[in-house]
Amino acid sequence: MTGIIDTHCHLFFDNLFSDIDAVIERAIAQGVEAFVVPGIDVETSKLAIQLAETYPMVYAAIGIHPNSDIEPTDRVFTQIQQLLPHPKVVAIGEIGLDYYRNKFNSDKQKILLKHQLDIATEYQLPIILHNRNAMDDLFECVQQWQNRISPSQNRKPKGVFHAFSEDLNWAKQVIQMGFFIGVGGVITYPKAHLLRDVVQSIPIDYLLLETDAPFLPPQPFRGKSNEPAYLPIIVNELSTELNIGKDVLIKTTHRNSKILFGLN
Ligand SMILES: [Zn+2]
């Protein structure tokens, strides 16, 4: 396999970062050609840029994750914006809503999200969205944002709902709004019926591959740290689910990733 793109891996977390040369080498040996590393706060966004400066095949996304529990201050948004002009920054993310871990601060999460959505418009960058138990509110925020942007911007692909975990009905609404659907290790879990239904029912033109490393390892590595080198396991499973060749799956998701993030 060659040409696989990991559109979502947090290579700055210690268990990956401490061994980063080997992590990247192992992934390349397995056919991974590019990595998108989304920050979860200002510090890790800077680390993502640092990785992108060190490795030609690494790209950075800049954002404050809802679980980072950061106050939505002007200072934070300014810090974020200062990182964006870097040539290897390809997206705003990881941003979104998470009511599983942090339902109590949903108002604060929404303020963080809305500001970062508007920053994405200003800098014309796609967005990487995180959702956990918050799809209604997240979809509403994204829809309101969409209504604020110009028709010409509206025609561009807008981003990805990463680690998609909702049903087919939501998936259809998401792709209709101009978003991709990120699929990772969860597709290999025996209980992932909902996700199997989604990937089998939407056009492959809306799928992106991702690991979310070090989280959500594929089935054989559950309970352990995930890494981009495990992407072929996801490719195998997905090509079986979709009943298409691995080469077609890789080629199409490669093209989808480039349409969304550029990655030049
Ligand atoms: Zn993530």
Short mmCIF file of C-alpha atoms and ligand atoms in Angstrom, two decimals:
data_model
loop_
_atom_site.label_atom_id
_atom_site.label_comp_id
_atom_site.label_asym_id
_atom_site.label_seq_id
_atom_site.Cartn_x
_atom_site.Cartn_y
_atom_site.Cartn_z
CA MET A 1 0.00 0.00 0.00
CA THR A 2 1.14 3.55 -0.74
CA GLY A 3 -0.49 6.96 -0.70
CA ILE A 4 -2.52 6.59 2.51
CA ILE A 5 -3.22 9.90 4.28
CA ASP A 6 -3.81 10.00 8.03
CA THR A 7 -6.07 13.05 8.24
CA HIS A 8 -6.16 13.05 12.04
CA CYS A 9 -3.33 12.03 14.37
CA HIS A 10 -2.12 13.75 17.52
CA LEU A 11 1.59 13.08 17.12
CA PHE A 12 2.44 15.55 19.90
CA PHE A 13 1.19 13.33 22.72
CA ASP A 14 4.05 11.91 24.76
CA ASN A 15 3.70 8.25 23.82
CA LEU A 16 4.09 9.19 20.14
CA PHE A 17 6.27 12.30 20.44
CA SER A 18 8.92 10.59 22.57
CA ASP A 19 9.55 8.12 19.74
CA ILE A 20 8.48 10.29 16.83
CA ASP A 21 11.13 9.33 14.26
CA ALA A 22 10.24 5.66 14.65
CA VAL A 23 6.47 6.37 14.67
CA ILE A 24 6.75 8.21 11.35
CA GLU A 25 9.12 5.63 9.89
CA ARG A 26 6.78 2.76 10.78
CA ALA A 27 3.85 4.60 9.21
CA ILE A 28 5.75 5.33 6.00
CA ALA A 29 6.78 1.66 5.82
CA GLN A 30 3.04 0.83 5.93
CA GLY A 31 2.24 3.19 3.06
CA VAL A 32 1.25 6.35 4.92
CA GLU A 33 2.27 9.32 2.83
CA ALA A 34 0.99 12.33 4.79
CA PHE A 35 -0.19 13.21 8.29
CA VAL A 36 -2.52 15.97 9.48
CA VAL A 37 -1.85 16.79 13.14
CA PRO A 38 -4.62 18.78 14.87
CA GLY A 39 -3.74 20.72 18.01
CA ILE A 40 -6.00 20.68 21.06
CA ASP A 41 -4.79 23.95 22.61
CA VAL A 42 -2.22 26.68 21.89
CA GLU A 43 0.76 24.66 23.12
CA THR A 44 -0.04 21.52 21.13
CA SER A 45 -0.91 23.61 18.06
CA LYS A 46 2.63 25.00 18.26
CA LEU A 47 3.97 21.45 18.59
CA ALA A 48 1.96 20.46 15.49
CA ILE A 49 3.68 23.27 13.57
CA GLN A 50 7.05 22.20 14.94
CA LEU A 51 6.41 18.65 13.67
CA ALA A 52 5.32 20.04 10.30
CA GLU A 53 8.55 22.03 10.08
CA THR A 54 10.61 18.95 10.91
CA TYR A 55 8.89 16.42 8.65
CA PRO A 56 7.91 17.33 5.06
CA MET A 57 4.95 14.93 5.11
CA VAL A 58 3.40 16.38 8.30
CA TYR A 59 0.81 19.18 8.21
CA ALA A 60 -0.66 21.11 11.13
CA ALA A 61 -4.16 22.12 12.19
CA ILE A 62 -4.62 24.78 14.84
CA GLY A 63 -7.39 24.78 17.40
CA ILE A 64 -8.77 24.59 20.91
CA HIS A 65 -10.50 21.26 21.66
CA PRO A 66 -13.68 21.44 23.77
CA ASN A 67 -12.15 19.12 26.37
CA SER A 68 -9.17 21.41 26.84
CA ASP A 69 -11.49 23.46 29.05
CA ILE A 70 -9.88 26.76 28.07
CA GLU A 71 -11.49 30.13 28.74
CA PRO A 72 -12.63 31.78 25.49
CA THR A 73 -10.59 34.97 25.89
CA ASP A 74 -9.41 37.42 23.21
CA ARG A 75 -5.88 36.49 24.19
CA VAL A 76 -6.43 32.84 23.27
CA PHE A 77 -8.02 33.70 19.93
CA THR A 78 -5.17 36.07 19.13
CA GLN A 79 -2.66 33.34 19.95
CA ILE A 80 -4.49 30.99 17.61
CA GLN A 81 -4.61 33.53 14.80
CA GLN A 82 -0.91 34.26 15.09
CA LEU A 83 -0.17 30.63 14.19
CA LEU A 84 -2.37 30.51 11.09
CA PRO A 85 -0.24 32.21 8.42
CA HIS A 86 2.31 29.38 8.62
CA PRO A 87 2.53 27.66 5.18
CA LYS A 88 1.99 24.19 6.65
CA VAL A 89 -1.16 25.05 8.56
CA VAL A 90 -3.97 23.41 6.60
CA ALA A 91 -7.02 23.65 8.90
CA ILE A 92 -8.65 24.92 12.06
CA GLY A 93 -9.02 22.04 14.50
CA GLU A 94 -9.60 20.19 16.55
CA ILE A 95 -12.69 22.14 17.55
CA GLY A 96 -16.24 21.13 18.42
CA LEU A 97 -18.50 20.11 21.28
CA ASP A 98 -18.16 17.32 23.82
CA TYR A 99 -21.01 16.73 26.24
CA TYR A 100 -19.75 13.32 27.30
CA ARG A 101 -16.88 14.60 29.36
CA ASN A 102 -17.94 18.21 29.89
CA LYS A 103 -21.65 18.80 29.59
CA PHE A 104 -21.54 21.39 32.39
CA ASN A 105 -19.65 23.97 30.37
CA SER A 106 -21.61 23.73 27.12
CA ASP A 107 -22.01 27.52 26.86
CA LYS A 108 -18.28 28.03 27.12
CA GLN A 109 -17.68 25.28 24.56
CA LYS A 110 -20.07 26.96 22.13
CA ILE A 111 -18.32 30.33 22.46
CA LEU A 112 -14.97 28.68 21.75
CA LEU A 113 -16.43 26.85 18.77
CA LYS A 114 -18.20 29.85 17.23
CA HIS A 115 -15.15 32.09 17.47
CA GLN A 116 -12.97 29.47 15.87
CA LEU A 117 -15.49 28.89 13.08
CA ASP A 118 -15.35 32.60 12.27
CA ILE A 119 -11.55 32.53 12.38
CA ALA A 120 -11.71 29.69 9.82
CA THR A 121 -13.80 31.92 7.55
CA GLU A 122 -11.40 34.82 7.94
CA TYR A 123 -8.37 32.70 7.08
CA GLN A 124 -10.24 30.57 4.51
CA LEU A 125 -9.31 27.32 6.19
CA PRO A 126 -11.31 24.09 6.44
CA ILE A 127 -12.32 22.84 9.89
CA ILE A 128 -11.82 19.59 11.78
CA LEU A 129 -14.80 18.91 14.02
CA HIS A 130 -15.03 16.83 17.18
CA ASN A 131 -18.44 15.68 18.41
CA ARG A 132 -19.33 13.56 21.35
CA ASN A 133 -22.94 13.33 22.49
CA ALA A 134 -23.51 16.84 21.12
CA MET A 135 -24.59 16.41 17.51
CA ASP A 136 -27.78 18.50 17.74
CA ASP A 137 -25.96 21.52 19.14
CA LEU A 138 -22.89 21.06 16.97
CA PHE A 139 -24.93 20.83 13.79
CA GLU A 140 -26.87 23.94 14.76
CA CYS A 141 -23.67 25.94 15.42
CA VAL A 142 -22.18 24.82 12.11
CA GLN A 143 -25.38 25.61 10.25
CA GLN A 144 -25.56 29.09 11.77
CA TRP A 145 -21.95 29.63 10.78
CA GLN A 146 -22.71 28.47 7.27
CA ASN A 147 -25.47 31.05 7.06
CA ARG A 148 -22.93 33.74 7.98
CA ILE A 149 -20.51 32.94 5.15
CA SER A 150 -20.65 34.19 1.57
CA PRO A 151 -22.14 32.10 -1.26
CA SER A 152 -18.75 31.78 -2.98
CA GLN A 153 -17.15 30.36 0.18
CA ASN A 154 -20.18 28.20 0.65
CA ARG A 155 -19.38 26.19 -2.46
CA LYS A 156 -16.04 25.00 -1.08
CA PRO A 157 -15.69 21.85 1.01
CA LYS A 158 -15.90 23.03 4.60
CA GLY A 159 -14.32 20.41 6.75
CA VAL A 160 -14.62 17.02 8.32
CA PHE A 161 -16.69 15.49 11.09
CA HIS A 162 -13.84 13.45 12.48
CA ALA A 163 -14.38 10.01 14.10
CA PHE A 164 -17.94 10.10 12.87
CA SER A 165 -20.22 8.26 15.28
CA GLU A 166 -23.75 9.28 14.33
CA ASP A 167 -26.34 7.49 12.20
CA LEU A 168 -26.97 7.56 8.46
CA ASN A 169 -29.53 10.32 8.73
CA TRP A 170 -26.94 12.64 10.28
CA ALA A 171 -24.31 11.49 7.80
CA LYS A 172 -26.52 12.56 4.91
CA GLN A 173 -27.07 16.00 6.43
CA VAL A 174 -23.35 16.39 7.07
CA ILE A 175 -22.30 15.63 3.51
CA GLN A 176 -25.07 17.78 2.14
CA MET A 177 -23.63 20.68 4.11
CA GLY A 178 -20.27 20.21 2.35
CA PHE A 179 -18.45 18.12 4.93
CA PHE A 180 -16.44 14.92 4.81
CA ILE A 181 -16.77 12.01 7.21
CA GLY A 182 -13.64 10.81 9.01
CA VAL A 183 -13.38 7.05 9.55
CA GLY A 184 -10.82 5.34 11.77
CA GLY A 185 -10.30 2.40 14.10
CA VAL A 186 -13.93 2.28 15.22
CA ILE A 187 -14.87 0.67 11.89
CA THR A 188 -12.95 -2.45 13.03
CA TYR A 189 -14.96 -2.82 16.26
CA PRO A 190 -17.51 -5.65 16.29
CA LYS A 191 -20.22 -3.34 17.60
CA ALA A 192 -19.76 -0.58 14.99
CA HIS A 193 -23.05 -1.36 13.23
CA LEU A 194 -24.08 2.27 12.92
CA LEU A 195 -20.80 3.27 11.29
CA ARG A 196 -20.89 0.28 8.91
CA ASP A 197 -24.32 1.36 7.81
CA VAL A 198 -23.03 4.90 7.21
CA VAL A 199 -19.95 3.98 5.16
CA GLN A 200 -21.91 1.52 3.05
CA SER A 201 -24.61 4.05 2.28
CA ILE A 202 -22.79 7.29 1.49
CA PRO A 203 -20.62 7.88 -1.59
CA ILE A 204 -16.93 7.12 -1.07
CA ASP A 205 -16.23 10.66 -2.28
CA TYR A 206 -17.09 11.87 1.22
CA LEU A 207 -14.81 9.59 3.23
CA LEU A 208 -11.47 10.42 4.82
CA LEU A 209 -9.11 8.01 6.57
CA GLU A 210 -7.78 8.79 10.03
CA THR A 211 -6.38 7.13 13.14
CA ASP A 212 -6.98 9.73 15.88
CA ALA A 213 -3.73 8.31 17.32
CA PRO A 214 -2.95 7.74 20.16
CA PHE A 215 -6.69 7.18 20.72
CA LEU A 216 -9.21 4.74 19.18
CA PRO A 217 -6.80 1.94 18.13
CA PRO A 218 -8.15 -0.64 15.68
CA GLN A 219 -9.50 -3.88 17.14
CA PRO A 220 -6.23 -5.88 17.34
CA PHE A 221 -4.62 -3.10 19.39
CA ARG A 222 -7.51 -2.10 21.65
CA GLY A 223 -6.35 -1.01 25.06
CA LYS A 224 -3.00 0.06 23.60
CA SER A 225 -1.70 3.29 22.11
CA ASN A 226 -2.78 3.88 18.52
CA GLU A 227 -0.39 5.06 15.79
CA PRO A 228 -0.59 5.93 12.08
CA ALA A 229 1.18 2.67 11.11
CA TYR A 230 -2.10 0.88 11.93
CA LEU A 231 -3.97 2.59 9.08
CA PRO A 232 -3.74 -0.46 6.76
CA ILE A 233 -5.96 -2.33 9.25
CA ILE A 234 -8.59 0.35 8.75
CA VAL A 235 -8.07 0.28 4.97
CA ASN A 236 -8.52 -3.51 4.93
CA GLU A 237 -11.71 -3.39 6.96
CA LEU A 238 -13.20 -0.50 5.04
CA SER A 239 -12.44 -1.97 1.63
CA THR A 240 -14.18 -5.18 2.75
CA GLU A 241 -17.20 -3.24 4.04
CA LEU A 242 -17.44 -1.25 0.82
CA ASN A 243 -16.60 -4.20 -1.39
CA ILE A 244 -14.00 -2.23 -3.33
CA GLY A 245 -10.28 -2.71 -3.91
CA LYS A 246 -7.85 -1.24 -1.40
CA ASP A 247 -6.18 0.68 -4.21
CA VAL A 248 -9.47 2.38 -5.12
CA LEU A 249 -10.16 3.22 -1.48
CA ILE A 250 -6.69 4.69 -0.95
CA LYS A 251 -6.75 6.62 -4.22
CA THR A 252 -10.18 8.11 -3.55
CA THR A 253 -9.57 9.05 0.10
CA HIS A 254 -6.19 10.48 -0.96
CA ARG A 255 -7.93 12.70 -3.47
CA ASN A 256 -10.62 13.65 -0.92
CA SER A 257 -7.94 14.64 1.61
CA LYS A 258 -6.22 16.84 -0.97
CA ILE A 259 -9.48 18.46 -2.01
CA LEU A 260 -10.12 19.41 1.62
CA PHE A 261 -6.68 20.24 2.99
CA GLY A 262 -4.58 21.01 -0.08
CA LEU A 263 -1.42 19.33 1.30
CA ASN A 264 1.05 20.64 -1.27
ZN ZN B 1 -8.60 14.05 17.80
#
